Amino acid sequence: MLMSSRVAAFDHWIRTSFVQMNTELENLYFMQEDRAQVIGVGDAVKQALRAEGHVHVVELLAEGNTGDGFDSAFEVLGNVGLYLGALRRHELTNPVREERSPFVEASSLALHVGASLGMAPRFSTAHLATRNKAVAGVRKSFTSLPDEFLFIDENTRGIMSLQRAADALTQIVHLGVSSPVADIQFAVARDALNDVLRFNQRLFDQLDVQRFFYSVRPYYKPYRVGRQEYRGANAGDFSGINEIDLLLGLCQANNPYYAQLLVDKMLFMLPSDQARLRDCMMRVSLLDELLALAPQHSGADWFQRNARSFIEVCDLFGQTAVQHHNALVTRFIEEPARSVVPDHLPGITASGPPLPVLLRALEVLRDLRAAADRADIPTRHADLARLRACLNRG
Ligand code: HEM
């Protein structure tokens, strides 16, 4: 369906002038001795960004729900979200200083569209990743810095690979873990997870730490829409990762910590992802299925084959989680944060909690996914060991 001309005009602005102004501001910040100093720098550009975006927002708000369907509304939600994310990044708003967003029209537009779609009223990962439509090769972004494109592209590749693994595991649920046909799905999941490891490694090798930390990451900070503060987007806001957690059985929806995480991220995902996640929460995991079959059938060929493939997939998934935390989070967040003047530290993470709190939460996820030997959280270490013990040598 064709987008309204106002929707298209806003989209064009977001893909052109908006990107140019953000890039100009980033270069100004970046050449300072203190790269985290944003207030008072590039004020004329900031005001132009604010004013130009405002014109588009007011027109769209007046137009109301254009009835153009999901794609168009999703586009508007992303664009108004990118605009608000940039205003936050340039310190034209800061949830700590305010009780409500100073951008009344942009908030109204985001709330209207977000509520009608069933999503949080802010831009989400899908806007910049799996639903980021390239126009003549150019993806939507905040800036035209090569490091931002590298980040967006590799994130998207990682997300799509995890989705591929999740799709394959979902098919095994329908086949039953004893089915001989599960072999091809285990192979798809294995290959997809190897791809994730490769893309993460590329990010680790190629992304510039300083540019990422000072010029890309700040666009993912929390901001207010209306009265309420919404956490930032992160590459985890898609259902595939949790589908893998739940279907493998490494994380369990009856664990209150994990269930809370799922509830919190629901509205940051596409409605189609929300539905997939809900469905997964009602399934029996492959690990539980295999453990239930083990006492009677562990000697059978099908059991040996499928349990081996299952363990291989679990191990690879654990490796991706360890790599995300020990390589990416450490190199691109934890290490550079150490050199930031304490005044500028709040607001470094996308979700908002202080960095040590966030890091501990991410460690819990890493260890659940890696089935680490920890007594303080419900990992599946012992259960996986039981399953491993069922495998014949050789
Ligand atoms: C430079 C690269 C990356 C860095 C520094 C990074 C860092 C982070 C941080 C700090 C969080 C916590 C959210 C927050 O800030 O509030 C997070 C969450 C998450 N990230 Fe990344 N990330 C990177 C790339 C990726 C990639 C490529 C993927 C995979 C597609 C990914 C998947 C996730 C997931 C799934 C979560 C949600 C928490 C979880 O379920 O584990 N990240 N990331």
Short mmCIF file of N, CA, C and O and ligand atoms in Angstrom, two decimals, residues 151 154-162 196 199-200 203-204 207 212 217 220 231-238 241-242 245 258 261 265 321 324 327-333 348-353 355 358-359 361-362 365-366 369, ligand 1:
data_model
loop_
_atom_site.label_atom_id
_atom_site.label_comp_id
_atom_site.label_asym_id
_atom_site.label_seq_id
_atom_site.Cartn_x
_atom_site.Cartn_y
_atom_site.Cartn_z
N PHE A 151 27.72 -1.64 12.79
CA PHE A 151 26.97 -2.12 13.95
C PHE A 151 25.57 -2.58 13.54
O PHE A 151 25.14 -3.69 13.88
N GLU A 154 25.80 -5.83 11.17
CA GLU A 154 26.20 -7.08 11.84
C GLU A 154 25.15 -7.50 12.88
O GLU A 154 24.88 -8.68 13.06
N ASN A 155 24.57 -6.52 13.55
CA ASN A 155 23.48 -6.85 14.48
C ASN A 155 22.35 -7.56 13.73
O ASN A 155 21.79 -8.54 14.19
N THR A 156 22.01 -7.00 12.58
CA THR A 156 20.90 -7.56 11.81
C THR A 156 21.23 -8.97 11.35
O THR A 156 20.38 -9.88 11.42
N ARG A 157 22.48 -9.16 10.91
CA ARG A 157 22.87 -10.52 10.49
C ARG A 157 22.78 -11.48 11.68
O ARG A 157 22.33 -12.61 11.54
N GLY A 158 23.24 -11.01 12.84
CA GLY A 158 23.18 -11.85 14.05
C GLY A 158 21.74 -12.18 14.40
O GLY A 158 21.40 -13.34 14.69
N ILE A 159 20.90 -11.16 14.39
CA ILE A 159 19.49 -11.36 14.74
C ILE A 159 18.85 -12.36 13.78
O ILE A 159 18.16 -13.30 14.19
N MET A 160 19.09 -12.16 12.49
CA MET A 160 18.46 -13.06 11.51
C MET A 160 18.97 -14.48 11.65
O MET A 160 18.22 -15.44 11.43
N SER A 161 20.21 -14.63 12.03
CA SER A 161 20.75 -15.99 12.22
C SER A 161 20.10 -16.65 13.43
O SER A 161 19.75 -17.84 13.39
N LEU A 162 19.93 -15.87 14.49
CA LEU A 162 19.26 -16.44 15.67
C LEU A 162 17.80 -16.76 15.34
O LEU A 162 17.26 -17.77 15.81
N VAL A 196 26.30 -16.78 13.88
CA VAL A 196 26.26 -15.75 14.93
C VAL A 196 27.67 -15.55 15.50
O VAL A 196 28.13 -14.41 15.67
N PHE A 199 29.66 -13.50 13.02
CA PHE A 199 29.30 -12.07 12.92
C PHE A 199 29.72 -11.32 14.19
O PHE A 199 30.19 -10.18 14.12
N ASN A 200 29.57 -11.96 15.33
CA ASN A 200 30.02 -11.32 16.57
C ASN A 200 31.53 -11.07 16.53
O ASN A 200 32.01 -10.03 16.97
N LEU A 203 32.30 -8.07 14.47
CA LEU A 203 32.06 -6.83 15.21
C LEU A 203 33.23 -6.57 16.16
O LEU A 203 33.73 -5.46 16.27
N PHE A 204 33.63 -7.62 16.84
CA PHE A 204 34.72 -7.49 17.81
C PHE A 204 35.99 -6.98 17.12
O PHE A 204 36.67 -6.09 17.62
N LEU A 207 34.77 -3.14 14.77
CA LEU A 207 34.10 -1.95 15.29
C LEU A 207 35.09 -1.12 16.11
O LEU A 207 35.80 -1.66 16.95
N PHE A 212 32.06 3.67 18.59
CA PHE A 212 30.84 3.00 19.03
C PHE A 212 30.37 3.61 20.35
O PHE A 212 29.22 3.98 20.51
N ARG A 217 26.34 4.32 20.38
CA ARG A 217 25.59 3.83 21.55
C ARG A 217 24.68 4.90 22.19
O ARG A 217 23.57 4.57 22.64
N TYR A 220 20.88 5.08 21.86
CA TYR A 220 20.03 4.01 22.39
C TYR A 220 19.66 4.24 23.85
O TYR A 220 19.25 3.32 24.54
N ARG A 231 12.78 2.43 28.16
CA ARG A 231 14.17 2.02 28.06
C ARG A 231 14.61 2.02 26.59
O ARG A 231 13.80 2.01 25.68
N GLY A 232 15.94 2.00 26.42
CA GLY A 232 16.47 2.01 25.06
C GLY A 232 16.27 0.69 24.35
O GLY A 232 15.96 -0.32 24.96
N ALA A 233 16.48 0.75 23.03
CA ALA A 233 16.40 -0.48 22.23
C ALA A 233 17.72 -1.23 22.38
O ALA A 233 18.75 -0.61 22.60
N ASN A 234 17.69 -2.53 22.31
CA ASN A 234 18.95 -3.27 22.19
C ASN A 234 18.75 -4.46 21.27
O ASN A 234 17.62 -4.85 20.99
N ALA A 235 19.90 -4.98 20.81
CA ALA A 235 19.84 -6.02 19.78
C ALA A 235 19.06 -7.25 20.23
O ALA A 235 18.77 -8.13 19.43
N GLY A 236 18.70 -7.29 21.51
CA GLY A 236 17.98 -8.47 21.99
C GLY A 236 16.47 -8.38 21.85
O GLY A 236 15.76 -9.32 22.22
N ASP A 237 15.98 -7.26 21.31
CA ASP A 237 14.53 -7.07 21.27
C ASP A 237 13.87 -7.77 20.08
O ASP A 237 13.25 -7.15 19.22
N PHE A 238 14.03 -9.06 20.05
CA PHE A 238 13.30 -9.89 19.08
C PHE A 238 13.07 -11.22 19.77
O PHE A 238 13.80 -11.57 20.72
N ILE A 241 15.75 -15.02 20.16
CA ILE A 241 16.72 -15.39 21.21
C ILE A 241 16.01 -16.11 22.36
O ILE A 241 16.49 -17.11 22.87
N ASN A 242 14.85 -15.62 22.73
CA ASN A 242 14.12 -16.25 23.84
C ASN A 242 13.44 -17.55 23.41
O ASN A 242 13.29 -18.47 24.21
N ASP A 245 16.15 -19.93 23.92
CA ASP A 245 16.28 -20.20 25.37
C ASP A 245 15.26 -21.23 25.84
O ASP A 245 15.57 -22.18 26.55
N TYR A 258 13.53 -14.67 34.84
CA TYR A 258 13.47 -14.76 33.39
C TYR A 258 12.09 -14.35 32.85
O TYR A 258 11.98 -13.66 31.84
N LEU A 261 11.78 -10.70 32.67
CA LEU A 261 12.50 -10.18 31.50
C LEU A 261 11.65 -10.30 30.24
O LEU A 261 11.57 -9.38 29.42
N LYS A 265 10.13 -7.15 27.93
CA LYS A 265 10.55 -6.88 26.55
C LYS A 265 9.41 -7.05 25.53
O LYS A 265 9.56 -6.67 24.37
N ALA A 321 26.50 -16.79 23.80
CA ALA A 321 26.18 -15.96 24.97
C ALA A 321 27.45 -15.51 25.68
O ALA A 321 27.58 -14.37 26.11
N HIS A 324 29.02 -12.82 23.52
CA HIS A 324 28.31 -11.54 23.64
C HIS A 324 28.79 -10.80 24.88
O HIS A 324 29.11 -9.63 24.84
N ALA A 327 33.18 -10.87 25.29
CA ALA A 327 33.89 -10.14 24.24
C ALA A 327 33.19 -8.80 23.97
O ALA A 327 33.75 -7.74 24.25
N LEU A 328 31.94 -8.82 23.50
CA LEU A 328 31.33 -7.56 23.02
C LEU A 328 31.02 -6.59 24.16
O LEU A 328 31.39 -5.42 24.10
N VAL A 329 30.33 -7.06 25.18
CA VAL A 329 29.95 -6.13 26.25
C VAL A 329 31.21 -5.62 26.96
O VAL A 329 31.33 -4.43 27.26
N THR A 330 32.15 -6.50 27.20
CA THR A 330 33.38 -6.07 27.89
C THR A 330 34.14 -5.06 27.06
O THR A 330 34.51 -3.99 27.55
N ARG A 331 34.35 -5.37 25.80
CA ARG A 331 35.19 -4.49 24.97
C ARG A 331 34.52 -3.16 24.65
O ARG A 331 35.16 -2.11 24.64
N PHE A 332 33.22 -3.21 24.37
CA PHE A 332 32.58 -2.00 23.84
C PHE A 332 31.81 -1.20 24.87
O PHE A 332 31.38 -0.09 24.58
N ILE A 333 31.59 -1.76 26.06
CA ILE A 333 30.84 -1.00 27.07
C ILE A 333 31.66 -0.90 28.36
O ILE A 333 31.95 0.20 28.83
N ILE A 348 24.64 5.48 30.49
CA ILE A 348 25.48 4.83 29.49
C ILE A 348 24.83 3.59 28.90
O ILE A 348 25.00 3.26 27.74
N THR A 349 24.04 2.91 29.69
CA THR A 349 23.42 1.69 29.18
C THR A 349 22.09 2.03 28.51
O THR A 349 21.51 3.08 28.77
N ALA A 350 21.64 1.11 27.70
CA ALA A 350 20.38 1.37 26.99
C ALA A 350 19.18 1.14 27.88
O ALA A 350 18.15 1.75 27.73
N SER A 351 19.33 0.24 28.85
CA SER A 351 18.16 -0.09 29.65
C SER A 351 18.03 0.84 30.85
O SER A 351 16.99 0.89 31.48
N GLY A 352 19.09 1.56 31.17
CA GLY A 352 18.96 2.54 32.23
C GLY A 352 19.60 2.23 33.56
O GLY A 352 20.15 3.11 34.18
N PRO A 353 19.60 0.95 34.04
CA PRO A 353 20.17 0.72 35.37
C PRO A 353 21.66 1.03 35.37
O PRO A 353 22.30 1.03 34.31
N LEU A 355 25.58 0.72 35.46
CA LEU A 355 26.34 -0.28 34.70
C LEU A 355 26.61 -1.58 35.48
O LEU A 355 26.40 -2.66 34.95
N LEU A 358 23.50 -3.68 35.48
CA LEU A 358 23.24 -4.24 34.15
C LEU A 358 24.18 -5.41 33.87
O LEU A 358 23.77 -6.45 33.37
N LEU A 359 25.45 -5.22 34.22
CA LEU A 359 26.43 -6.27 33.91
C LEU A 359 26.11 -7.55 34.68
O LEU A 359 26.22 -8.65 34.12
N ALA A 361 23.14 -8.51 35.59
CA ALA A 361 21.96 -9.11 34.96
C ALA A 361 22.36 -9.85 33.68
O ALA A 361 21.87 -10.96 33.40
N LEU A 362 23.26 -9.24 32.92
CA LEU A 362 23.71 -9.90 31.69
C LEU A 362 24.52 -11.17 31.99
O LEU A 362 24.47 -12.13 31.23
N LEU A 365 22.14 -14.03 32.49
CA LEU A 365 21.67 -14.59 31.21
C LEU A 365 22.75 -15.43 30.54
O LEU A 365 22.47 -16.51 30.02
N ARG A 366 23.97 -14.90 30.56
CA ARG A 366 25.08 -15.67 29.96
C ARG A 366 25.18 -17.05 30.61
O ARG A 366 25.27 -18.06 29.93
N ARG A 369 22.34 -19.42 29.74
CA ARG A 369 22.48 -19.94 28.37
C ARG A 369 23.65 -20.89 28.23
O ARG A 369 23.60 -21.83 27.43
C1 HEM B 1 29.05 -4.10 19.78
C2 HEM B 1 28.24 -5.09 19.92
C3 HEM B 1 27.31 -5.27 21.07
C4 HEM B 1 27.35 -4.75 22.32
C5 HEM B 1 28.34 -3.80 22.91
C6 HEM B 1 26.18 -5.25 23.03
C7 HEM B 1 25.86 -4.91 24.32
C8 HEM B 1 24.68 -5.21 24.93
C9 HEM B 1 24.21 -4.69 26.17
C10 HEM B 1 24.97 -3.72 27.07
C11 HEM B 1 22.99 -5.22 26.42
C12 HEM B 1 22.09 -4.94 27.61
C13 HEM B 1 21.03 -4.00 27.20
C14 HEM B 1 21.28 -2.61 27.64
O1 HEM B 1 22.25 -1.95 27.31
O2 HEM B 1 20.44 -2.13 28.36
C15 HEM B 1 22.69 -6.09 25.32
C16 HEM B 1 21.56 -6.85 25.22
C17 HEM B 1 21.40 -7.83 24.27
N1 HEM B 1 22.17 -8.04 23.16
FE1 HEM B 1 23.86 -7.10 22.72
N2 HEM B 1 25.49 -6.09 22.21
C18 HEM B 1 26.14 -6.14 21.01
C19 HEM B 1 25.77 -6.85 19.90
C20 HEM B 1 24.80 -7.81 19.91
C21 HEM B 1 24.53 -8.72 18.83
C22 HEM B 1 25.26 -8.76 17.49
C23 HEM B 1 23.54 -9.54 19.25
C24 HEM B 1 22.91 -10.71 18.53
C25 HEM B 1 22.19 -10.60 17.56
C26 HEM B 1 23.14 -9.11 20.58
C27 HEM B 1 22.15 -9.66 21.34
C28 HEM B 1 21.70 -9.15 22.51
C29 HEM B 1 20.60 -9.68 23.26
C30 HEM B 1 19.83 -10.93 22.90
C31 HEM B 1 20.40 -8.83 24.34
C32 HEM B 1 19.28 -8.88 25.41
C33 HEM B 1 19.73 -9.52 26.61
C34 HEM B 1 19.78 -10.96 26.38
O3 HEM B 1 18.71 -11.56 26.18
O4 HEM B 1 20.90 -11.50 26.38
N3 HEM B 1 23.94 -8.06 20.94
N4 HEM B 1 23.74 -6.08 24.42
#
